XYZ file of C-alpha atoms in Angstrom:
588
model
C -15.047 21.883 4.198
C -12.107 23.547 2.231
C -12.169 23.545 -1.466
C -8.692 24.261 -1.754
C -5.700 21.915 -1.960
C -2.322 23.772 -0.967
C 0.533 23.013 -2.310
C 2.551 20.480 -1.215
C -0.098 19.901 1.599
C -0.294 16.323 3.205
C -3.114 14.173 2.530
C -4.497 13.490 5.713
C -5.624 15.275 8.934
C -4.643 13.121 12.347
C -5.315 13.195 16.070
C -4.095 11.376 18.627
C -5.925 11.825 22.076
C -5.377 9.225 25.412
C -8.044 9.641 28.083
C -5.922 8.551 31.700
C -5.492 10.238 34.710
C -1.895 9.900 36.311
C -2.447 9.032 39.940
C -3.638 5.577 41.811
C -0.409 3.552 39.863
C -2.229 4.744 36.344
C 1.272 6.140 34.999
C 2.203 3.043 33.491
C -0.617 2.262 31.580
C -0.172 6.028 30.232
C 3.219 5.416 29.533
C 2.003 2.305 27.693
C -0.301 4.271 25.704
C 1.956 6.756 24.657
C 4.707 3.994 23.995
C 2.056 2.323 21.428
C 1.447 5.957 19.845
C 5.065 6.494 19.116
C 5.686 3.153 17.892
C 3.164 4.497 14.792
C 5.292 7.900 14.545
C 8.773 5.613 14.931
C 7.497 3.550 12.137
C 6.342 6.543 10.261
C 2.820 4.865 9.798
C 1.776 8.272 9.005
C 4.310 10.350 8.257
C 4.951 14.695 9.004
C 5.410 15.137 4.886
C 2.124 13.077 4.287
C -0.082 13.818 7.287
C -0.900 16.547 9.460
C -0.769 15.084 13.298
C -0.678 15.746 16.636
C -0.991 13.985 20.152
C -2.880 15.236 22.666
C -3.559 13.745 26.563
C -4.846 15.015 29.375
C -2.828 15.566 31.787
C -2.895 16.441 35.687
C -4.031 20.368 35.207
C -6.900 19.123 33.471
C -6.455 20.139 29.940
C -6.108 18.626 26.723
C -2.361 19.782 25.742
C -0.303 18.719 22.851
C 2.893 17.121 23.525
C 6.324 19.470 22.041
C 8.183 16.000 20.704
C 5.402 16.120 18.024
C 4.829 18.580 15.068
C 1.628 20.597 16.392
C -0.204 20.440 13.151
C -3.426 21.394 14.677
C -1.944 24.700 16.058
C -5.040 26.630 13.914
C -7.374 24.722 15.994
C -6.000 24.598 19.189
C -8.002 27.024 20.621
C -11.254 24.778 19.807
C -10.359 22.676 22.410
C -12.101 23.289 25.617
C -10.884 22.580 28.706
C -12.739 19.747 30.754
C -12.301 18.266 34.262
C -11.146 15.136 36.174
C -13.790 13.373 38.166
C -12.726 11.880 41.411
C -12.250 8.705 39.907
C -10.185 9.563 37.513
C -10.169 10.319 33.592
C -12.116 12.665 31.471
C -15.474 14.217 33.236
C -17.641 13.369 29.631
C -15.570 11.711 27.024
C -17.835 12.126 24.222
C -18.051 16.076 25.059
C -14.082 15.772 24.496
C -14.333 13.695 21.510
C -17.082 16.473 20.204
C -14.236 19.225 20.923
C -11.698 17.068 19.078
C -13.710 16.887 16.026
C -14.334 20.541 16.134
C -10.579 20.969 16.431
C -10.142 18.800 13.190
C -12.993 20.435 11.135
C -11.398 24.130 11.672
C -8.043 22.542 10.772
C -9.628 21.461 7.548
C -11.761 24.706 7.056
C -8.637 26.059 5.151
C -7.290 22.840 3.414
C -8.463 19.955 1.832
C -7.694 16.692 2.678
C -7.979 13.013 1.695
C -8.949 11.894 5.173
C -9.701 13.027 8.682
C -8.751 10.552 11.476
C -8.788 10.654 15.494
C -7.537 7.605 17.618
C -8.829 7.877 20.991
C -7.698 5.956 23.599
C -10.346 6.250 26.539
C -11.151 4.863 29.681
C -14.589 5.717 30.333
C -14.957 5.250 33.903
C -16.232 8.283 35.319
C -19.328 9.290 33.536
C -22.232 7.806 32.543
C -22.679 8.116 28.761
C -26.155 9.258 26.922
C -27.352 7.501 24.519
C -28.622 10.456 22.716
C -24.630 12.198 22.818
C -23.146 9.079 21.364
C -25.876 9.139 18.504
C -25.229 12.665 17.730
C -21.535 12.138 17.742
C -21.671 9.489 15.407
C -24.193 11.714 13.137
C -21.358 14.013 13.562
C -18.437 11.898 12.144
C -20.760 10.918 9.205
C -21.489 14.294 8.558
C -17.964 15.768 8.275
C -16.166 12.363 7.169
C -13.974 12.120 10.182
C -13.006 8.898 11.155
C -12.996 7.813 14.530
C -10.645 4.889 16.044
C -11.374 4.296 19.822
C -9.694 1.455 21.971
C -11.532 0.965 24.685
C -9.651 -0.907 28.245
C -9.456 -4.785 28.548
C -12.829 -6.289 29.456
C -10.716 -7.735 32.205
C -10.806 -5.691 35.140
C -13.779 -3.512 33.806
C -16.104 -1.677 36.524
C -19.851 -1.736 36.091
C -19.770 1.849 34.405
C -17.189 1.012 32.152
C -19.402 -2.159 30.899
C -22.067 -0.019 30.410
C -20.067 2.976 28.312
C -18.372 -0.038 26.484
C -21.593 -1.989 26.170
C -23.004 1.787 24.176
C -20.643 2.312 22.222
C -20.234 -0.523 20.462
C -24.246 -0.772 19.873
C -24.247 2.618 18.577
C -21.270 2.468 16.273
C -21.416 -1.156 15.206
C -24.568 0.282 13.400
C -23.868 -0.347 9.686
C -24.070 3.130 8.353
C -21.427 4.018 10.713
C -19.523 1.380 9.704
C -17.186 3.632 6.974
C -16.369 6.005 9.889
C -15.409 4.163 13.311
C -13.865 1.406 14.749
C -14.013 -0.040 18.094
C -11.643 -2.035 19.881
C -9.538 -2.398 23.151
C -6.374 -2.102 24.354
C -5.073 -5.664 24.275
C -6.060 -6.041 20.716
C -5.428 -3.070 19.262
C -1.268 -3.239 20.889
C -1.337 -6.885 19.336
C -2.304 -5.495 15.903
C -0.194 -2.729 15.578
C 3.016 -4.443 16.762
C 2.266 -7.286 15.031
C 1.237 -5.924 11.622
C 4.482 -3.653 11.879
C 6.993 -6.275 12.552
C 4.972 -8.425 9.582
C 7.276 -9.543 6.676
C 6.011 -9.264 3.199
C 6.766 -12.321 1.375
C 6.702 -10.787 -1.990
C 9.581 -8.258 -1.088
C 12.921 -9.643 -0.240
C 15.004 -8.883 2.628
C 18.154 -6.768 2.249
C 20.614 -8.750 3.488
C 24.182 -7.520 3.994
C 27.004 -8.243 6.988
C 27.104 -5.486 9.493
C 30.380 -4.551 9.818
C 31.573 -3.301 13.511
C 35.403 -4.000 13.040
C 37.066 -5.802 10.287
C 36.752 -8.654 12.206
C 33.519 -8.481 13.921
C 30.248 -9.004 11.617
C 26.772 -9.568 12.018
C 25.322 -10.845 9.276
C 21.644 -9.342 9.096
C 18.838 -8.810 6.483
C 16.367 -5.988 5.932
C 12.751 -5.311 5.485
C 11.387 -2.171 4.566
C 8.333 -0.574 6.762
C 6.579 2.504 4.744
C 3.430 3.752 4.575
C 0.233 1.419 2.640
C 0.624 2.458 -1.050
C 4.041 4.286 -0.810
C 5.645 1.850 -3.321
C 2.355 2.625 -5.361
C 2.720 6.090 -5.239
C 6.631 6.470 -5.774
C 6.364 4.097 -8.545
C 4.172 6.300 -10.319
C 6.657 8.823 -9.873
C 9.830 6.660 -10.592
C 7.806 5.519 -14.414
C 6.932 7.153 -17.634
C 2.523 7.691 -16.472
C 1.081 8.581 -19.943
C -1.789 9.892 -18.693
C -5.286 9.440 -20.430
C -5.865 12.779 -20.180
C -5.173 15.369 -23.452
C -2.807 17.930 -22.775
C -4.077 21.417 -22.902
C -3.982 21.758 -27.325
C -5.537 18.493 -27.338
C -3.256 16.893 -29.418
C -1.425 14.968 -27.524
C -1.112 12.834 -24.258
C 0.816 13.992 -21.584
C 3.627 12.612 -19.614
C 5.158 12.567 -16.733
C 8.605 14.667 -15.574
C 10.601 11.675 -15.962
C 10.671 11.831 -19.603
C 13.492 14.302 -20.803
C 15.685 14.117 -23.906
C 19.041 13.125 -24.148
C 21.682 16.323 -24.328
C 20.563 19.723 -23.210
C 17.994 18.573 -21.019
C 15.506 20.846 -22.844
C 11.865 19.067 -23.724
C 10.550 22.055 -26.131
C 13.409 21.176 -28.588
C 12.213 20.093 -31.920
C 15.307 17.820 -32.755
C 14.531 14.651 -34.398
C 18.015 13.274 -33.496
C 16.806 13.987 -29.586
C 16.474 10.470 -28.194
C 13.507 10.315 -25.557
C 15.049 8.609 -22.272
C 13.873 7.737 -18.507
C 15.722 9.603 -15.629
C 16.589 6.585 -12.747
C 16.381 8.579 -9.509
C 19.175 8.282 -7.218
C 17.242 7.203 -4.271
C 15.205 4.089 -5.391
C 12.974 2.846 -2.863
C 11.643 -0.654 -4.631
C 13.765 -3.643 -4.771
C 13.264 -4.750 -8.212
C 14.429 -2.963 -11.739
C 11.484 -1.502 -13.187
C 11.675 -1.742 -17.215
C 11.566 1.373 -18.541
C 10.064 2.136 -21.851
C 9.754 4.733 -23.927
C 6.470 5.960 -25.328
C 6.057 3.610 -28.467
C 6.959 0.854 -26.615
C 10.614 0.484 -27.203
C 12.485 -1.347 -24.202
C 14.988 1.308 -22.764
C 18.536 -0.352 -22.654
C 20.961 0.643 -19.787
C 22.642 3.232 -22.869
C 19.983 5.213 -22.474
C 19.090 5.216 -19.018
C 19.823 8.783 -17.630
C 20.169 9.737 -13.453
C 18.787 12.722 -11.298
C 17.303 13.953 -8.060
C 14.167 13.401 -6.660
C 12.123 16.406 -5.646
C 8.509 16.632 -4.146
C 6.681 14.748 -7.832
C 9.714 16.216 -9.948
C 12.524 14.458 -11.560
C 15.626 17.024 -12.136
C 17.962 15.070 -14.551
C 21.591 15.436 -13.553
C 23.798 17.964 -15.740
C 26.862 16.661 -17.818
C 29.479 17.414 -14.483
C 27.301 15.275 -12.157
C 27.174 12.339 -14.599
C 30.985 12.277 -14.678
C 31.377 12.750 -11.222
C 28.492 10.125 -10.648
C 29.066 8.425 -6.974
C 31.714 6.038 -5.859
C 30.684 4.884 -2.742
C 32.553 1.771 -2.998
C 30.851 -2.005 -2.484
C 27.515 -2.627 -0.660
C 28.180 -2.351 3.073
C 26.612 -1.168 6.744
C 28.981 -0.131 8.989
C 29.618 1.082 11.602
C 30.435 4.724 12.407
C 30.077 5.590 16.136
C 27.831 4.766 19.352
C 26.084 7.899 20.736
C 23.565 8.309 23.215
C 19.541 8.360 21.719
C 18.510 11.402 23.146
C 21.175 13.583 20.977
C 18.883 11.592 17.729
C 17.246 14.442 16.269
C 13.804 13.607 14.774
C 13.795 16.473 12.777
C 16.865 14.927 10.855
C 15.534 11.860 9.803
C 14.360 11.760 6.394
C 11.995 9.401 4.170
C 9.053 8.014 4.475
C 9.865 4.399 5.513
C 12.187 2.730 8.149
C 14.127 -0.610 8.019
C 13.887 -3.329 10.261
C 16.878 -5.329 10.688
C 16.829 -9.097 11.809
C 19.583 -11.293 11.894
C 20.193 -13.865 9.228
C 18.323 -16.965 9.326
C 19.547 -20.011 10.214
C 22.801 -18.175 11.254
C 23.229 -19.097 15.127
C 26.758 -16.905 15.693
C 24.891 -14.060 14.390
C 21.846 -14.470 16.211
C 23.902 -14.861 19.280
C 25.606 -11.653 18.464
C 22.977 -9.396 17.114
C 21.316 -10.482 20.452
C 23.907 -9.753 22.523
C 24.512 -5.889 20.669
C 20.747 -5.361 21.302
C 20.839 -6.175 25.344
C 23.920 -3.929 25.423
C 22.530 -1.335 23.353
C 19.615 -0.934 25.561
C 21.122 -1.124 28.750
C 23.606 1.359 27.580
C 20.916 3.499 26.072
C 23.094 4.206 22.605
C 21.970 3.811 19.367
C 24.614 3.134 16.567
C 25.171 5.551 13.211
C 26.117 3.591 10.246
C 27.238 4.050 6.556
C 25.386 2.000 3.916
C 25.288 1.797 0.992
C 22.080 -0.504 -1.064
C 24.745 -1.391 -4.258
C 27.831 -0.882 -5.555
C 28.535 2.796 -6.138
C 25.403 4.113 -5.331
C 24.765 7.105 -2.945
C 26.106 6.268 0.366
C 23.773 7.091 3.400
C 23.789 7.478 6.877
C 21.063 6.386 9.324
C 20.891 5.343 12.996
C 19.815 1.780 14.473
C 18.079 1.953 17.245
C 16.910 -1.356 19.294
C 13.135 -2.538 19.686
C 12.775 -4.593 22.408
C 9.191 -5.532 21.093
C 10.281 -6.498 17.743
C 13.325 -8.089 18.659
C 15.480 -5.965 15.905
C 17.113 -2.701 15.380
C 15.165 0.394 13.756
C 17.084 1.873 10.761
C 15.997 5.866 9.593
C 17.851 7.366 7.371
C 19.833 10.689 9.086
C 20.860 13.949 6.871
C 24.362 15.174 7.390
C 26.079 18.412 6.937
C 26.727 17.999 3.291
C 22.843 16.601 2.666
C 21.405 19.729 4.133
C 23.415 22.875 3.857
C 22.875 26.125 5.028
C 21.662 28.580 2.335
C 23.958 31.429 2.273
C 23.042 34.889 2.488
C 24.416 37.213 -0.204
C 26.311 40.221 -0.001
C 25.273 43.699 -0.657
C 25.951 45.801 -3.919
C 26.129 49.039 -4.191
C 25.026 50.568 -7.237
C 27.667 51.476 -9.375
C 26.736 55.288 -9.400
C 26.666 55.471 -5.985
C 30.083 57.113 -4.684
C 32.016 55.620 -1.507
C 30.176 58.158 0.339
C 26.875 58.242 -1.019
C 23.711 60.291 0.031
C 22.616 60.008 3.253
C 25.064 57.615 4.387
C 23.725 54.940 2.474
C 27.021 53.523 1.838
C 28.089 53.345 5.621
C 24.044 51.664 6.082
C 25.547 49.101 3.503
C 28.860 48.343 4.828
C 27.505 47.653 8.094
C 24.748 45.229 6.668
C 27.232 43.615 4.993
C 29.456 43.225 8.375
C 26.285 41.888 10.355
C 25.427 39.478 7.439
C 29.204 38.018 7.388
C 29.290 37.520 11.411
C 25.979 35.567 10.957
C 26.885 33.185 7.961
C 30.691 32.585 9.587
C 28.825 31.967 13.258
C 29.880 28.701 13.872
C 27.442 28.174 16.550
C 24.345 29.473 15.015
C 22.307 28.295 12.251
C 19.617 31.033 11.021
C 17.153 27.923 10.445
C 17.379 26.057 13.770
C 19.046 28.465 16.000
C 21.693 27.551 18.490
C 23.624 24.303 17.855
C 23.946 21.940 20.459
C 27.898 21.453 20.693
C 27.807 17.313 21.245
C 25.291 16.743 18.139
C 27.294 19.421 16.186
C 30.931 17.366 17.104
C 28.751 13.887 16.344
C 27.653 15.764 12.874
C 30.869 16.489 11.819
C 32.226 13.444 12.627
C 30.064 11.317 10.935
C 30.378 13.620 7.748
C 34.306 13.451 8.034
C 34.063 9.676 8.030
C 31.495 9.462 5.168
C 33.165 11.774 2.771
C 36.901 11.663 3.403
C 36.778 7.918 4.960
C 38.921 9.448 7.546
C 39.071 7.483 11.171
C 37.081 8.729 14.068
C 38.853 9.509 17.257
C 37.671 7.753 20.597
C 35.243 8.826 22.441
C 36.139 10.185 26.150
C 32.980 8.138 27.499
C 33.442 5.024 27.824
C 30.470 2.904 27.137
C 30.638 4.700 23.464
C 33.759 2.380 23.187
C 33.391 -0.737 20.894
C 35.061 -3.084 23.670
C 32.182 -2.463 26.094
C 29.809 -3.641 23.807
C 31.860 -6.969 23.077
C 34.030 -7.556 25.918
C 31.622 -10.428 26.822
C 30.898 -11.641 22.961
C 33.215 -14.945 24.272
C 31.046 -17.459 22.356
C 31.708 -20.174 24.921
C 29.756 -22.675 27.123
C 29.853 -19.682 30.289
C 29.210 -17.097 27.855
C 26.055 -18.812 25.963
C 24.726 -19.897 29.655
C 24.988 -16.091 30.810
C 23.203 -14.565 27.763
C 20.514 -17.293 28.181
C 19.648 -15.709 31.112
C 19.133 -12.444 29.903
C 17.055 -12.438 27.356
C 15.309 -15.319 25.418
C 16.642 -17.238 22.550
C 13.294 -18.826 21.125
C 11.813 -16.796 18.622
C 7.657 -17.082 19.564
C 5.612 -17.581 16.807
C 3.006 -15.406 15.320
C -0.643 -16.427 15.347
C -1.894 -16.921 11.773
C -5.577 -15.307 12.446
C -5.371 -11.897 13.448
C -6.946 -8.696 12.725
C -5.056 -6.447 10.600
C -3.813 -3.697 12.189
C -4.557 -0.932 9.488
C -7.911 -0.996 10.389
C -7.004 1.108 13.343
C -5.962 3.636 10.771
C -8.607 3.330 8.354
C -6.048 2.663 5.850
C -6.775 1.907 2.281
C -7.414 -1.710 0.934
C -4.493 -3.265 -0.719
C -5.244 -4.214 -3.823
C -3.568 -7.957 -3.809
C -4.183 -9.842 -0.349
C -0.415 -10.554 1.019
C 0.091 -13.967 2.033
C 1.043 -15.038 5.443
C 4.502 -14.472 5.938
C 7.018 -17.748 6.272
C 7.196 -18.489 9.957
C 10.899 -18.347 11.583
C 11.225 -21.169 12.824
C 12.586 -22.075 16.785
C 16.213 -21.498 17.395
C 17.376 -24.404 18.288
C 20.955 -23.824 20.006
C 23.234 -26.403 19.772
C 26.076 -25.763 22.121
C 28.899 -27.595 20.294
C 28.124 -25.749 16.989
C 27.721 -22.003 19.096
C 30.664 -22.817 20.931
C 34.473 -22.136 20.023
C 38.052 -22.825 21.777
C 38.214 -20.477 24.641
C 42.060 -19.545 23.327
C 40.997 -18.096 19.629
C 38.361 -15.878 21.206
C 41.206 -14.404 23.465
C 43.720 -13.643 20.359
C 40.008 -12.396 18.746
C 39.750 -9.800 21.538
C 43.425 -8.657 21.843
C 43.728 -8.043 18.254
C 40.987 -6.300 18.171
C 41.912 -3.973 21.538
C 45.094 -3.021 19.913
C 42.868 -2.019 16.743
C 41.001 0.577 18.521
């Protein structure tokens, strides 16, 4: 085990491993086992700036492979995984061997860096190969030894064969031991998918929704709320970052306490300044994450008043107050909004754009029947279509205006929100030009000025390459056009052009949004109204994960109640949604 904590590393080591064979009509239950993975990467359950992960399967050559879509953050130890062979009925030849050559894959990983945790989810199917019960017992040994923790879901007892019974039947005995208790979990397929999806699409009662009308035209709005989805203890960690911590610690004289970064004085910025008139005040980041205004205080106990509450970035554990030209140009974003930007196809979504550490789920508003109708209606177009929609929004007046995509989730029954970076969120550092000493003559020795001029030339063609970026390589023309699109329309507010395809046009999506008697009878049919209720007793689904106990037990969330569609409310004269649509066709 590593000593050493690198900086900036994440806290915890992750694999991801699903045991299937993809032949005999097995590909769906693979593809449902790699649709339940992604849901925790979509979610960001564990997250590529706070976790090392990786998912590995095996596939139909008969190796354990990492997939490209993820980050390969066990690329050190990929070489500790041995190859191993399909029996003829399918699935790994000894699955404990392969969990043994996970581990060992983890534990190099961690050789060189130190982390909070070590975790493998293993989906297996255990049906060709008789387990021993000696190998299971020195697995386990093995996870208590090296503090890995092991998640396996096991297949529905339903439909089990004799050998799987048996494998099940030994594995449970061996870890449900209790001083294996702290590093496994056991469970199958059925409940584990209940527990994630559920847990994920749980409410917390305690924070509020966002709620805010979607705007797609002027005059077409959904209203819809909120709920933010991060990781266990973000909001516990970034509020330590976002308030004054006076630690308990001494700071290195001994004399006195230390603080954190967000303590700066008012003026120059500069905390070694021994001016009594200095007035000690709390930097509000930019990019607040919890719903509720903290009250800030300074360090004898003095309630901050808005006067003295300063602004600045966010950066890694660092607060970098703004300078006096960024507090007059502070932002102007306009009123609290989401709207809409542009439809574009998911795959051009690049993950490695999204930024944060937590997603939004958006619901409609309850007890608003034309916008459940509608947000309905946008999502069954939306997947059909396969588009996902980039919007502006902006949390409260004047504050930093961001763009994200919404993506549906059919399982959920609501659209995904991650925040995207644009051009002007990311830029492209620029490479500076050569200097030639001031001694040296045009000439120079040995050519050295001809070396330089030519550097310069091949550094100029690079930066001005408008279809090359030094840190990602080629650009992909249709993301580069959406890119610059959206970043015209978010900075200059200036109006899109249409789109040559045309399901990416707004009348596609809406030509069929005719709230009538037909209209509500036709959407019936395609998708269900009812909302189904959650059961109250279930399993929480961080135990998969191993997560950390919260500290306060969150109460069940309120129950939405059963939409109960009343036609003559729903409905509306068949004439005003016709001058609806025309005016807006001869908008876009």
């Amino acid at each position: 085990m590593g000593s050493r904590k690198p900086k900036n590393s994440p806290e915890d080591l992750c694999a991801y491993f699903v045991e299937i064979k993809e032949q005999d009509g097995m590909t769906s239950v693979m593809e449902e086992y790699v649709h339940l993975v992604g849901k925790c990467i979509e979610d960001k359950i564990f997250s590529e700036s706070n976790d090392h992960i990786a998912i590995c399967r095996s596939d139909t050559t008969s190796s354990i492979s990492f997939l490209k879509a993820d980050w390969d953050a066990l690329r050190k130890g990929l070489k500790a995984l041995s190859e191993t062979k399909d029996a003829e009925s399918g699935g790994i030849e000894n699955p404990i061997s392969c969990i043994d050559d996970i581990c060992n894959a983890v534990i190099a990983q961690a050789e060189e860096d130190a982390y909070g945790e070590k975790k493998i989810l293993y989906f297996s199917n255990l049906s060709s190969y008789v387990l021993n019960e000696k190998e299971v017992q020195d697995l386990a040994d093995k996870l208590l030894q090296n503090e890995i923790f092991l998640s396996i879901v096991l297949p529905n007892k339903v439909g089990m064969t004799d050998i799987q019974l048996q494998n099940s039947k030994l594995i449970k005995t061996t870890f449900g031991q209790e001083k294996y208790e702290s590093v496994s979990f056991v469970t199958n397929f059925k409940k584990a998918k209940c527990q994630i999806l559920n847990t994920l699409s749980k409410k917390i009662p305690k924070l509020f929704s966002w709620n805010v009308p979607f705007e797609i035209t002027p005059k077409i709005t959904i209203n819809v709320g909120g709920y933010v989805c991060t990781r266990q203890n973000k909001a516990a960690e970034m509020k330590k970052v976002l308030i004054k911590q006076v630690e308990s610690d001494k700071s290195a004289n001994g004399n006195e306490p230390s603080t954190s970064t967000a303590l700066v004085p008012v003026g120059s910025g500069n905390t070694s300044s021994s001016n009594a008139a200095e007035k000690t005040v709390v930097i509000e980041v930019a990019k607040k994450v919890l719903e509720k205004e903290i009250i800030w205080t300074e360090k004898d106990g003095t309630v901050v008043g808005d006067e003295d509450r300063g602004k600045g970035y966010l950066f890694a554990d660092k607060i970098v107050p703004y300078n006096d030209l960024e507090t007059d140009e502070s932002y102007k974003s306009g009123d609290k909004c989401m709207k809409l930007l542009v439809f574009c196809p998911v795959e051009k979504l690049n993950p490695a754009l999204q930024c944060g550490d937590g997603t939004t789920l958006f619901y409609p508003k309850k007890d608003d029947i034309r916008s459940e109708v509608m947000f309905k209606a946008l999502m069954q177009a939306m997947v059909k279509t396969n588009r996902a929609a980039i919007v502006r929004k902006v949390y409260r007046k004047n504050t930093r205006a961001a763009v994200g995509s919404l993506v549906p989730d059919m399982d959920r029954q609501c659209l995904v929100f991650s925040e995207l970076s644009y051009a002007d969120d990311v830029s492209i550092p620029q490479l500076p030009v050569l200097i030639k000493p001031e001694d040296m003559g045009d000439e120079g020795n040995d050519g050295i000025g001809e070396k330089e001029s030519l550097i310069d030339e091949l550094i100029a063609a690079k930066s001005l390459s408008y279809d090359f970026n030094p840190l990602e390589g080629p650009v992909d023309p249709a993301a580069r056009n959406m890119r610059d699109m959206v970043s015209k329309k978010v900075l200059q507010n200036a109006s899109i052009p249409s789109l040559p395809n045309e399901s990416d046009n707004i009348e596609v999506f809406f030509q069929n949004l005719i709230v009538s008697e037909s209209t509500l009878s036709q959407i019936r049919e395609n998708f269900p109204l009812k909302v189904c209720k959650i059961e109250n007793e279930r399993l929480a689904g961080t135990n998969i994960f191993h997560k950390r106990s919260r500290e306060n037990e969150i109460e069940d969330a309120d129950k939405k109640p059963k939409l109960e569609l009343k036609m003559e409310e729903a409905s509306m004269e068949e004439d005003k949604d016709e001058d609806e649509i025309n005016d807006l066709l001869d908008e876009l």
